[in-house]
Amino acid sequence: MLKTLDNALHLLRYFTRERPQWGVRELAREMNISHPVVYRMLATFERHGFLRQDEQTKKYELGITFLEYGAILRDHLSITQIIYPVMKRLAETTGESVILTWLDGMEGICLEMAESTQRVKYAMSVGSRTLLYAGASNKVIMAYLPPHVQEAIIAKGLKPKTDRTILDKDELLRDLARIRSEGWAYSVGEYTENVFGIAVPLFAYDKRVVASLTIAGPDYRMPADAVPAALRALKEAQQEIQTLLQRIQ
Amino acid sequence: MLKTLDNALHLLRYFTRERPQWGVRELAREMNISHPVVYRMLATFERHGFLRQDEQTKKYELGITFLEYGAILRDHLSITQIIYPVMKRLAETTGESVILTWLDGMEGICLEMAESTQRVKYAMSVGSRTLLYAGASNKVIMAYLPPHVQEAIIAKGLKPKTDRTILDKDELLRDLARIRSEGWAYSVGEYTENVFGIAVPLFAYDKRVVASLTIAGPDYRMPADAVPAALRALKEAQQEIQTLLQRIQ
DNA sequence: GCCCTTTGTTTCGCATATCGAACCGGTGTT
DNA sequence: AACACCGGTTCGATATGCGAAACAAAGGGC
């Protein structure tokens, strides 16, 4: 393990949605290291386009090299290549957005999205991270994780995303057990206000849950009695993807 | 400048579309450095999710952390935040895909795209790089670059992207001069077969060209006589974006 | 006008993290 | 069974990063 590189990559973690810009000394104070060290890291990242320095403010922010590597990554991710056509078709038949959420550690990450063709639709950015304890797309993954991982996620703390987010540990575990027994999840406004989600899990060859497939949109377009039809289409897509995944692994 | 970090970031450059996977010794040979060094870099990147190791083949490939940073970047890039709604509307009125190409060094990079709502449409991935000497979206940027930069781009070599790509230096320079005098570019099948592009430049506060806005789609939907109407809509969007850009700079 | 503070950037001697030859255990081929 | 490759590890020589101090430039208060 390279300490210099390790420190540098750790530094990047400070560039977040909430705090996308940092001055040299500012960041050095935050990280409790000397500012020349931070400066050298920032300057080296900048040479490679991973960071860019604002000409006026002199502050540093993420650079477009990340977009570039993101594009390469998505290109060769055979998984999304295979799954996307199915997602697209599902988005067209249901008229709602379809989202592929991947399991990464104790979080979810939006790997791919097929947008609804309607004007009013749910959209989220590919690459954005989500917490696993709220919303159908996330809970359906969490429901199939081993108990000690579920415990670990809960132990990290349940913060409300909306006022419908389940914050009680026992209630959440009961909900997850129900989802696991039924094989799918449905939620409204748990992760994002006024947004419904219907989600099913996707499994790897070894039966471990690796992702979820979700139909999402504005809640008024999915009353409870419309769910069964959408679920049927979703389960068909799930089947299809599952057999495709078998083939490549 | 940190040499260790510099070397490590240089290593990432080897993960391309054409060659997205590398074994340790394989990459070490390619880079002419010892394999323990490469191993340490790969392993450290992996710890942070910038690379992942394929369980079966043990080879390394780009990791989803790049998607994550790409999402953060796009989120806070005030430029795309401001421009996207205009692009979206233009895509809806024209029915074709609209692309925002940003100038980065001597290349273009697709910063944002509003997809056509039609079934058959032109699509490219956000973050992908393009060469500046072919296609309307690129040439309209190159046309406004200072002559020495144009020379430098040509000096790097003109390779055909399709059989319509202009490869003659003088012909290209004449074409760029014409584009500059007219203020827009139109091309068919120069960068991608059977794809048309109509493009206008976007300028920073100091009149330097920074990007281009392009309407693109399958060539059969844009015969020469349909261009003026599309161009009118495109120029309106250009005006709008230009005034928006003035405001933030 | 001045002082004072803060900024990003550079320098340099000391401390240490990195390098690479050699090695390990494992796998597949001949 | 000998060989050739692989990913991963070890350890001493040495190239490299660290951080106190200083730099020039910019901005605020008076």
Coordinates of C-alpha atoms (C1' of nucleotides) in Angstrom, one line a residue:
Chain A
M1 CA 0.0 0.0 0.0
L2 CA 1.3 3.4 -1.0
K3 CA 0.9 5.9 1.8
T4 CA 1.2 9.0 -0.4
L5 CA -1.4 7.8 -2.9
D6 CA -3.6 6.6 0.0
N7 CA -3.5 10.1 1.6
A8 CA -4.2 11.7 -1.8
L9 CA -7.2 9.5 -2.5
H10 CA -8.4 10.2 1.0
L11 CA -8.2 13.9 0.3
L12 CA -10.6 13.5 -2.7
R13 CA -13.3 12.3 -0.3
Y14 CA -13.6 15.8 1.0
F15 CA -15.0 17.0 -2.3
T16 CA -18.7 16.2 -1.8
R17 CA -22.1 17.5 -3.0
E18 CA -22.4 19.6 0.1
R19 CA -18.8 21.0 -0.2
P20 CA -17.6 20.8 -3.8
Q21 CA -14.9 23.5 -3.4
W22 CA -11.9 23.8 -1.1
G23 CA -9.1 26.3 -0.7
V24 CA -5.6 24.9 0.2
R25 CA -5.3 26.0 3.8
E26 CA -9.0 25.5 4.4
L27 CA -8.8 21.9 3.5
A28 CA -5.5 21.4 5.3
R29 CA -7.1 22.7 8.5
E30 CA -10.1 20.3 8.0
M31 CA -7.8 17.3 7.4
N32 CA -5.3 18.3 10.2
I33 CA -2.3 18.2 8.0
S34 CA 0.2 20.8 6.9
H35 CA -0.9 23.0 4.0
P36 CA 2.1 22.4 1.7
V37 CA 1.3 18.8 1.7
V38 CA -2.3 19.5 0.7
Y39 CA -1.1 21.9 -1.9
R40 CA 1.2 19.3 -3.5
M41 CA -1.6 16.8 -3.7
L42 CA -4.1 19.3 -5.1
A43 CA -1.6 20.6 -7.7
T44 CA -0.7 17.0 -8.8
F45 CA -4.4 16.1 -9.2
E46 CA -4.9 19.3 -11.2
R47 CA -2.1 18.4 -13.6
H48 CA -4.1 15.3 -14.5
G49 CA -7.5 17.0 -14.7
F50 CA -8.9 15.3 -11.6
L51 CA -9.2 18.7 -10.0
R52 CA -9.4 22.1 -11.5
Q53 CA -8.6 25.4 -9.9
D54 CA -11.1 28.2 -10.1
E55 CA -9.3 31.1 -11.8
Q56 CA -10.9 33.8 -9.7
T57 CA -11.3 32.2 -6.2
K58 CA -8.2 30.0 -6.5
K59 CA -10.2 27.3 -4.9
Y60 CA -10.1 23.7 -6.1
E61 CA -13.0 21.6 -7.4
L62 CA -13.5 18.2 -9.1
G63 CA -12.3 18.2 -12.8
I64 CA -13.8 16.7 -15.9
T65 CA -11.4 13.7 -15.9
F66 CA -13.9 12.1 -13.6
L67 CA -16.5 12.3 -16.3
E68 CA -14.1 10.8 -18.7
Y69 CA -13.3 7.8 -16.6
G70 CA -17.0 7.5 -15.7
A71 CA -17.8 7.2 -19.4
I72 CA -15.2 4.5 -20.0
L73 CA -16.4 2.6 -17.0
R74 CA -20.0 2.6 -18.1
D75 CA -19.0 1.7 -21.6
H76 CA -17.2 -1.5 -20.7
L77 CA -19.4 -2.5 -17.8
S78 CA -20.9 -5.5 -19.5
I79 CA -23.5 -5.7 -16.9
T80 CA -25.2 -2.4 -17.8
Q81 CA -24.7 -3.1 -21.5
I82 CA -26.7 -6.3 -21.1
I83 CA -29.3 -4.9 -18.7
Y84 CA -30.0 -1.5 -20.3
P85 CA -32.1 -2.7 -23.2
V86 CA -34.4 -4.5 -20.9
M87 CA -34.7 -1.5 -18.7
K88 CA -35.4 0.7 -21.7
R89 CA -38.2 -1.5 -22.8
L90 CA -39.7 -1.6 -19.3
A91 CA -39.6 2.2 -19.2
E92 CA -41.5 2.3 -22.4
T93 CA -44.2 -0.2 -21.5
T94 CA -44.8 1.2 -18.1
G95 CA -44.2 4.8 -19.0
E96 CA -42.2 5.3 -15.8
S97 CA -38.5 5.7 -15.1
V98 CA -36.5 2.4 -14.4
I99 CA -33.5 2.4 -12.2
L100 CA -30.7 -0.1 -11.7
T101 CA -29.3 0.3 -8.1
W102 CA -26.0 -1.6 -7.4
L103 CA -24.9 -2.8 -4.0
D104 CA -21.6 -1.3 -3.0
G105 CA -20.5 -2.0 0.5
M106 CA -23.2 -0.8 2.8
E107 CA -24.7 1.6 0.3
G108 CA -26.5 1.6 -3.0
I109 CA -25.2 3.3 -6.1
C110 CA -27.3 4.2 -9.2
L111 CA -25.6 2.4 -12.0
E112 CA -28.0 3.1 -14.8
M113 CA -31.3 4.7 -15.5
A114 CA -33.9 4.5 -18.3
E115 CA -36.0 7.6 -18.1
S116 CA -39.7 7.7 -18.5
T117 CA -40.9 9.3 -21.7
Q118 CA -43.5 11.4 -19.9
R119 CA -43.0 15.0 -19.0
V120 CA -43.4 14.5 -15.3
K121 CA -41.0 11.8 -14.3
Y122 CA -38.6 10.7 -11.6
A123 CA -34.9 11.3 -12.4
M124 CA -31.7 10.8 -10.5
S125 CA -28.1 11.0 -11.5
V126 CA -26.1 7.9 -12.4
G127 CA -23.4 7.4 -9.9
S128 CA -25.3 8.9 -7.0
R129 CA -25.2 7.0 -3.7
T130 CA -28.2 6.0 -1.6
L131 CA -28.7 4.7 1.9
L132 CA -30.1 1.2 2.0
Y133 CA -32.7 1.5 4.7
A134 CA -35.3 3.7 2.9
G135 CA -37.1 3.4 -0.3
A136 CA -38.2 0.3 -2.2
S137 CA -35.1 0.2 -4.4
N138 CA -32.8 0.2 -1.4
K139 CA -34.8 -1.9 1.1
V140 CA -35.3 -4.7 -1.4
I141 CA -31.5 -5.0 -1.4
M142 CA -31.1 -4.7 2.3
A143 CA -33.8 -7.3 2.8
Y144 CA -31.6 -10.0 1.3
L145 CA -28.4 -9.0 3.1
P146 CA -27.1 -11.2 5.9
P147 CA -28.4 -10.1 9.3
H148 CA -25.0 -8.9 10.6
V149 CA -24.8 -6.5 7.6
Q150 CA -28.3 -5.3 8.3
E151 CA -27.3 -4.7 11.9
A152 CA -24.2 -2.8 10.7
I153 CA -26.3 -0.5 8.5
I154 CA -28.7 0.2 11.2
A155 CA -25.9 0.8 13.7
K156 CA -24.5 3.5 11.4
G157 CA -27.7 5.4 12.3
L158 CA -31.2 5.9 10.6
K159 CA -31.7 9.4 9.5
P160 CA -35.0 10.6 8.0
K161 CA -34.9 11.3 4.3
T162 CA -38.6 12.2 4.4
D163 CA -41.2 12.1 7.2
R164 CA -42.2 8.6 5.9
T165 CA -38.7 7.1 6.4
I166 CA -38.9 4.2 8.9
L167 CA -36.6 5.1 11.8
D168 CA -37.6 2.4 14.3
K169 CA -35.2 -0.6 14.2
D170 CA -37.7 -3.3 14.9
E171 CA -40.3 -1.9 12.5
L172 CA -37.6 -1.7 9.8
L173 CA -36.5 -5.3 10.4
R174 CA -40.1 -6.5 10.3
D175 CA -40.6 -4.6 7.0
L176 CA -37.5 -6.2 5.5
A177 CA -38.6 -9.7 6.6
R178 CA -41.9 -9.1 4.8
I179 CA -40.2 -7.8 1.7
R180 CA -37.9 -10.9 1.7
S181 CA -40.9 -13.3 2.0
E182 CA -42.8 -11.5 -0.8
G183 CA -39.8 -11.0 -3.1
W184 CA -40.5 -7.4 -3.9
A185 CA -41.0 -4.0 -2.3
Y186 CA -43.3 -1.0 -2.8
S187 CA -43.0 2.3 -1.1
V188 CA -44.2 5.8 -1.4
G189 CA -42.3 8.9 -0.4
E190 CA -39.9 7.1 1.8
Y191 CA -36.7 8.3 0.2
T192 CA -38.0 11.2 -1.9
E193 CA -41.2 13.1 -1.3
N194 CA -44.1 12.2 -3.6
V195 CA -42.2 9.5 -5.4
F196 CA -43.3 5.9 -5.5
G197 CA -41.0 2.9 -6.0
I198 CA -41.6 -0.7 -6.9
A199 CA -38.5 -2.8 -6.7
V200 CA -37.3 -6.4 -7.1
P201 CA -33.8 -7.8 -6.2
L202 CA -31.2 -9.1 -8.6
F203 CA -28.9 -11.9 -7.6
A204 CA -25.4 -13.1 -8.6
Y205 CA -24.7 -16.7 -9.6
D206 CA -24.1 -17.5 -6.0
K207 CA -27.5 -16.2 -4.9
R208 CA -26.1 -13.2 -3.2
V209 CA -28.0 -10.0 -3.8
V210 CA -26.0 -7.6 -6.0
A211 CA -28.6 -5.1 -7.2
S212 CA -32.2 -4.0 -7.5
L213 CA -34.4 -3.0 -10.4
T214 CA -36.9 -0.3 -9.7
I215 CA -39.9 1.4 -11.4
A216 CA -40.2 4.9 -10.0
G217 CA -42.3 8.0 -10.7
P218 CA -44.7 10.6 -9.2
D219 CA -47.0 8.9 -6.7
Y220 CA -50.2 10.1 -8.2
R221 CA -49.6 7.9 -11.2
M222 CA -49.3 4.7 -9.2
P223 CA -52.2 4.1 -6.8
A224 CA -52.3 0.8 -4.9
D225 CA -54.6 -0.8 -7.5
A226 CA -52.2 -0.1 -10.4
V227 CA -49.3 -1.8 -8.6
P228 CA -50.0 -5.4 -9.6
A229 CA -49.8 -4.7 -13.4
A230 CA -46.6 -2.8 -13.0
L231 CA -45.2 -5.5 -10.7
R232 CA -46.0 -8.1 -13.4
A233 CA -43.9 -6.2 -16.0
L234 CA -41.2 -5.7 -13.5
K235 CA -41.0 -9.3 -12.6
E236 CA -40.8 -10.3 -16.3
A237 CA -37.8 -7.9 -16.7
Q238 CA -36.3 -9.4 -13.6
Q239 CA -36.5 -12.9 -15.0
E240 CA -35.0 -11.8 -18.2
I241 CA -32.1 -10.1 -16.6
Q242 CA -31.6 -13.0 -14.2
T243 CA -31.1 -15.4 -17.1
L244 CA -28.8 -13.0 -18.9
L245 CA -26.7 -12.7 -15.8
Q246 CA -26.5 -16.5 -15.4
R247 CA -25.1 -16.6 -18.9
I248 CA -22.1 -14.3 -18.3
Q249 CA -21.1 -15.7 -15.0
Chain B
M1 CA 4.5 17.9 -7.4
L2 CA 4.2 14.5 -5.8
K3 CA 6.0 11.9 -7.9
T4 CA 4.3 8.9 -6.4
L5 CA 0.8 10.4 -7.0
D6 CA 1.9 11.6 -10.4
N7 CA 3.0 8.1 -11.4
A8 CA -0.2 6.6 -10.0
L9 CA -2.5 9.0 -12.0
H10 CA -0.4 8.3 -15.0
L11 CA -1.1 4.6 -14.6
L12 CA -4.9 5.2 -14.7
R13 CA -4.4 6.5 -18.2
Y14 CA -3.8 2.9 -19.4
F15 CA -7.4 2.0 -18.5
T16 CA -9.1 2.9 -21.8
R17 CA -12.2 1.9 -23.8
E18 CA -10.0 -0.3 -25.9
R19 CA -8.2 -1.8 -23.0
P20 CA -10.3 -1.7 -19.9
Q21 CA -8.6 -4.5 -18.0
W22 CA -5.0 -5.1 -16.9
G23 CA -3.1 -7.7 -15.0
V24 CA -0.3 -6.6 -12.7
R25 CA 2.7 -7.8 -14.6
E26 CA 1.0 -7.2 -17.9
L27 CA 0.6 -3.5 -17.1
A28 CA 4.1 -3.3 -15.5
R29 CA 5.6 -4.5 -18.8
E30 CA 3.6 -2.0 -20.8
M31 CA 4.7 0.9 -18.5
N32 CA 8.3 -0.3 -18.2
I33 CA 8.3 -0.3 -14.4
S34 CA 8.7 -3.1 -11.9
H35 CA 5.6 -5.1 -11.1
P36 CA 5.6 -4.6 -7.3
V37 CA 5.4 -0.9 -7.9
V38 CA 2.4 -1.4 -10.2
Y39 CA 0.9 -3.8 -7.7
R40 CA 1.1 -1.3 -4.9
M41 CA -0.6 1.4 -7.0
L42 CA -3.4 -0.9 -8.2
A43 CA -4.0 -2.2 -4.7
T44 CA -4.2 1.3 -3.2
F45 CA -6.6 2.4 -5.9
E46 CA -8.7 -0.6 -5.2
R47 CA -8.9 0.1 -1.5
H48 CA -10.6 3.4 -2.5
G49 CA -12.9 1.9 -5.1
F50 CA -11.2 3.6 -8.1
L51 CA -10.3 0.2 -9.4
R52 CA -11.8 -3.2 -8.8
Q53 CA -10.3 -6.6 -9.2
D54 CA -12.1 -9.2 -11.1
E55 CA -12.5 -12.2 -8.7
Q56 CA -12.0 -14.8 -11.4
T57 CA -9.3 -13.3 -13.7
K58 CA -7.6 -11.2 -10.9
K59 CA -7.3 -8.5 -13.5
Y60 CA -8.0 -4.9 -12.5
E61 CA -10.6 -2.5 -14.1
L62 CA -12.1 0.9 -13.3
G63 CA -14.3 1.0 -10.2
I64 CA -17.6 2.7 -9.5
T65 CA -16.0 5.5 -7.5
F66 CA -15.5 7.2 -10.8
L67 CA -19.2 7.2 -11.4
E68 CA -19.7 8.7 -7.9
Y69 CA -17.3 11.6 -8.4
G70 CA -18.7 12.1 -11.9
A71 CA -22.2 12.5 -10.4
I72 CA -20.9 15.0 -7.8
L73 CA -19.1 16.9 -10.5
R74 CA -22.1 17.1 -12.8
D75 CA -24.3 18.1 -9.8
H76 CA -22.3 21.2 -8.8
L77 CA -21.2 22.2 -12.3
S78 CA -23.3 25.3 -12.3
I79 CA -22.8 25.6 -16.0
T80 CA -24.7 22.4 -16.9
Q81 CA -27.3 23.2 -14.3
I82 CA -28.0 26.5 -16.1
I83 CA -27.7 25.2 -19.6
Y84 CA -29.5 21.9 -19.3
P85 CA -33.1 23.2 -19.2
V86 CA -32.5 25.1 -22.4
M87 CA -31.0 22.0 -24.0
K88 CA -34.0 20.0 -22.9
R89 CA -36.4 22.4 -24.4
L90 CA -34.5 22.5 -27.7
A91 CA -34.5 18.7 -27.8
E92 CA -38.3 18.7 -27.4
T93 CA -39.0 21.4 -30.0
T94 CA -36.6 20.0 -32.7
G95 CA -37.2 16.3 -31.8
E96 CA -33.5 15.6 -32.0
S97 CA -30.7 15.1 -29.5
V98 CA -28.9 18.2 -28.2
I99 CA -25.3 18.0 -27.1
L100 CA -23.1 20.3 -25.1
T101 CA -19.4 19.8 -26.0
W102 CA -16.9 21.5 -23.8
L103 CA -13.4 22.5 -24.8
D104 CA -10.7 20.8 -22.8
G105 CA -7.2 21.4 -23.9
M106 CA -7.0 20.3 -27.6
E107 CA -10.0 18.0 -27.4
G108 CA -13.7 18.3 -26.8
I109 CA -15.6 16.5 -24.1
C110 CA -19.3 15.8 -24.0
L111 CA -20.5 17.6 -20.8
E112 CA -24.2 17.1 -21.1
M113 CA -26.8 15.7 -23.5
A114 CA -30.5 16.1 -23.8
E115 CA -31.8 13.1 -25.7
S116 CA -34.3 13.2 -28.6
T117 CA -37.7 11.8 -27.6
Q118 CA -37.9 9.8 -30.8
R119 CA -37.1 6.1 -31.1
V120 CA -34.2 6.6 -33.6
K121 CA -31.9 9.2 -32.2
Y122 CA -28.3 10.1 -31.8
A123 CA -26.8 9.3 -28.4
M124 CA -23.3 9.5 -27.0
S125 CA -22.1 9.1 -23.5
V126 CA -21.5 12.1 -21.2
G127 CA -17.7 12.3 -20.5
S128 CA -16.6 10.9 -23.8
R129 CA -13.8 12.8 -25.6
T130 CA -13.9 13.9 -29.2
L131 CA -11.3 15.2 -31.6
L132 CA -11.8 18.8 -32.7
Y133 CA -11.2 18.6 -36.5
A134 CA -14.2 16.5 -37.5
G135 CA -18.0 17.0 -37.1
A136 CA -20.0 20.2 -36.7
S137 CA -19.9 20.2 -32.9
N138 CA -16.1 20.0 -32.9
K139 CA -15.2 22.1 -35.9
V140 CA -17.3 25.0 -34.7
I141 CA -15.1 25.1 -31.5
M142 CA -11.9 24.7 -33.5
A143 CA -12.9 27.5 -35.9
Y144 CA -12.7 30.0 -33.0
L145 CA -9.4 28.8 -31.5
P146 CA -6.3 30.9 -32.1
P147 CA -4.3 29.9 -35.2
H148 CA -1.4 28.4 -33.3
V149 CA -3.8 26.0 -31.5
Q150 CA -5.4 25.0 -34.7
E151 CA -1.9 24.3 -36.1
A152 CA -1.1 22.2 -33.0
I153 CA -4.3 20.2 -33.4
I154 CA -3.5 19.5 -37.0
A155 CA 0.1 18.7 -36.2
K156 CA -1.1 15.9 -33.9
G157 CA -2.4 14.3 -37.0
L158 CA -5.7 14.0 -38.8
K159 CA -7.1 10.5 -38.7
P160 CA -10.3 9.6 -40.5
K161 CA -13.3 9.0 -38.3
T162 CA -15.4 8.2 -41.4
D163 CA -14.7 8.4 -45.1
R164 CA -16.1 12.0 -45.0
T165 CA -13.6 13.3 -42.5
I166 CA -11.6 16.2 -44.0
L167 CA -8.0 15.1 -43.9
D168 CA -6.4 17.8 -46.0
K169 CA -4.9 20.6 -43.9
D170 CA -5.7 23.5 -46.3
E171 CA -9.2 22.3 -47.0
L172 CA -9.8 22.0 -43.2
L173 CA -8.5 25.5 -42.6
R174 CA -10.7 26.9 -45.4
D175 CA -13.7 25.1 -43.9
L176 CA -12.9 26.5 -40.4
A177 CA -12.6 30.1 -41.9
R178 CA -16.0 29.7 -43.5
I179 CA -17.6 28.4 -40.3
R180 CA -16.1 31.3 -38.4
S181 CA -17.5 33.8 -40.8
E182 CA -20.9 32.3 -40.8
G183 CA -21.1 31.6 -37.1
W184 CA -22.3 28.0 -37.3
A185 CA -21.4 24.6 -38.7
Y186 CA -23.4 21.9 -40.5
S187 CA -21.9 18.5 -41.3
V188 CA -23.2 15.0 -42.2
G189 CA -21.4 11.8 -41.5
E190 CA -18.0 13.4 -40.7
Y191 CA -17.6 12.1 -37.2
T192 CA -20.1 9.3 -37.1
E193 CA -21.6 7.6 -40.2
N194 CA -25.2 8.7 -41.1
V195 CA -25.3 11.3 -38.4
F196 CA -25.8 15.0 -39.1
G197 CA -24.8 17.8 -36.8
I198 CA -25.8 21.5 -36.6
A199 CA -23.6 23.4 -34.2
V200 CA -23.0 26.9 -32.8
P201 CA -20.2 28.1 -30.5
L202 CA -20.5 29.3 -26.9
F203 CA -18.2 32.0 -25.5
A204 CA -16.9 33.0 -22.1
Y205 CA -17.1 36.5 -20.8
D206 CA -13.7 37.3 -22.4
K207 CA -14.9 36.2 -25.9
R208 CA -12.9 33.0 -25.9
V209 CA -14.7 30.0 -27.2
V210 CA -15.4 27.5 -24.4
A211 CA -18.0 25.1 -25.8
S212 CA -20.5 24.3 -28.6
L213 CA -24.2 23.5 -28.7
T214 CA -25.2 20.9 -31.2
I215 CA -28.4 19.4 -32.7
A216 CA -27.6 15.9 -33.9
G217 CA -29.6 12.9 -35.3
P218 CA -29.9 10.4 -38.1
D219 CA -29.1 12.2 -41.4
Y220 CA -32.4 11.2 -43.2
R221 CA -34.3 13.4 -40.8
M222 CA -32.3 16.6 -41.7
P223 CA -32.2 17.3 -45.4
A224 CA -30.5 20.5 -46.4
D225 CA -33.8 22.4 -46.7
A226 CA -34.8 21.5 -43.1
V227 CA -31.6 23.1 -41.7
P228 CA -32.7 26.7 -41.6
A229 CA -35.6 26.0 -39.2
A230 CA -33.4 23.9 -36.9
L231 CA -30.7 26.6 -37.0
R232 CA -33.2 29.3 -36.0
A233 CA -34.2 27.3 -32.9
L234 CA -30.5 26.5 -32.2
K235 CA -29.5 30.2 -32.4
E236 CA -32.3 31.2 -30.0
A237 CA -31.0 28.7 -27.5
Q238 CA -27.5 30.0 -28.1
Q239 CA -28.6 33.5 -27.3
E240 CA -30.4 32.4 -24.2
I241 CA -27.4 30.5 -22.9
Q242 CA -25.0 33.3 -23.8
T243 CA -27.0 35.8 -21.6
L244 CA -27.2 33.2 -18.8
L245 CA -23.4 32.8 -18.9
Q246 CA -22.8 36.5 -18.8
R247 CA -24.8 36.6 -15.6
I248 CA -22.7 34.2 -13.7
Q249 CA -19.3 35.4 -14.8
Chain C
dG1 C1' -1.9 56.0 2.9
dC2 C1' -0.8 52.2 6.3
dC3 C1' -1.0 47.8 9.0
dC4 C1' -2.5 43.3 9.6
dT5 C1' -4.3 39.0 8.1
dT6 C1' -5.1 35.7 4.9
dT7 C1' -4.3 33.5 0.7
dG8 C1' -1.6 30.2 -2.7
dT9 C1' 3.0 28.9 -3.6
dT10 C1' 8.1 27.8 -2.9
dT11 C1' 12.3 26.4 -0.4
dC12 C1' 15.3 23.1 2.1
dG13 C1' 17.2 19.8 5.5
dC14 C1' 15.7 15.8 7.9
dA15 C1' 12.8 11.7 8.3
dT16 C1' 10.7 8.1 5.9
dA17 C1' 8.1 6.0 2.4
dT18 C1' 9.1 4.1 -2.1
dC19 C1' 11.7 1.2 -5.2
dG20 C1' 13.1 -3.3 -7.2
dA21 C1' 15.8 -7.7 -6.9
dA22 C1' 14.6 -11.7 -5.1
dC23 C1' 11.2 -14.8 -3.3
dC24 C1' 6.7 -17.2 -2.2
dG25 C1' 2.8 -20.1 -3.2
dG26 C1' -0.5 -21.3 -6.7
dT27 C1' -2.1 -22.6 -11.5
dG28 C1' -2.0 -24.2 -16.0
dT29 C1' 1.0 -26.2 -19.9
dT30 C1' 4.0 -29.0 -21.9
Chain D
dA1 C1' 7.7 -33.4 -13.1
dA2 C1' 9.7 -29.6 -14.9
dC3 C1' 8.6 -25.2 -16.5
dA4 C1' 6.5 -20.6 -17.1
dC5 C1' 3.6 -17.7 -15.9
dC6 C1' 0.6 -15.3 -12.4
dG7 C1' -0.6 -12.1 -8.0
dG8 C1' 1.3 -11.0 -3.9
dT9 C1' 5.3 -10.2 -0.2
dT10 C1' 9.9 -9.1 1.9
dC11 C1' 13.9 -6.0 2.9
dG12 C1' 17.9 -3.0 2.5
dA13 C1' 19.4 1.2 -0.3
dT14 C1' 17.9 5.6 -1.5
dA15 C1' 14.9 8.6 -3.7
dT16 C1' 11.0 11.1 -2.1
dG17 C1' 7.6 13.4 0.8
dC18 C1' 7.2 16.2 5.0
dG19 C1' 6.6 20.6 7.4
dA20 C1' 8.6 24.9 9.6
dA21 C1' 9.6 29.0 7.7
dA22 C1' 9.4 32.4 4.2
dC23 C1' 7.5 34.3 -0.2
dA24 C1' 4.5 37.5 -3.0
dA25 C1' -0.1 38.9 -3.7
dA26 C1' -4.7 40.2 -2.4
dG27 C1' -8.1 42.0 0.7
dG28 C1' -10.1 44.4 4.9
dG29 C1' -10.1 47.9 8.6
dC30 C1' -8.7 52.4 9.9

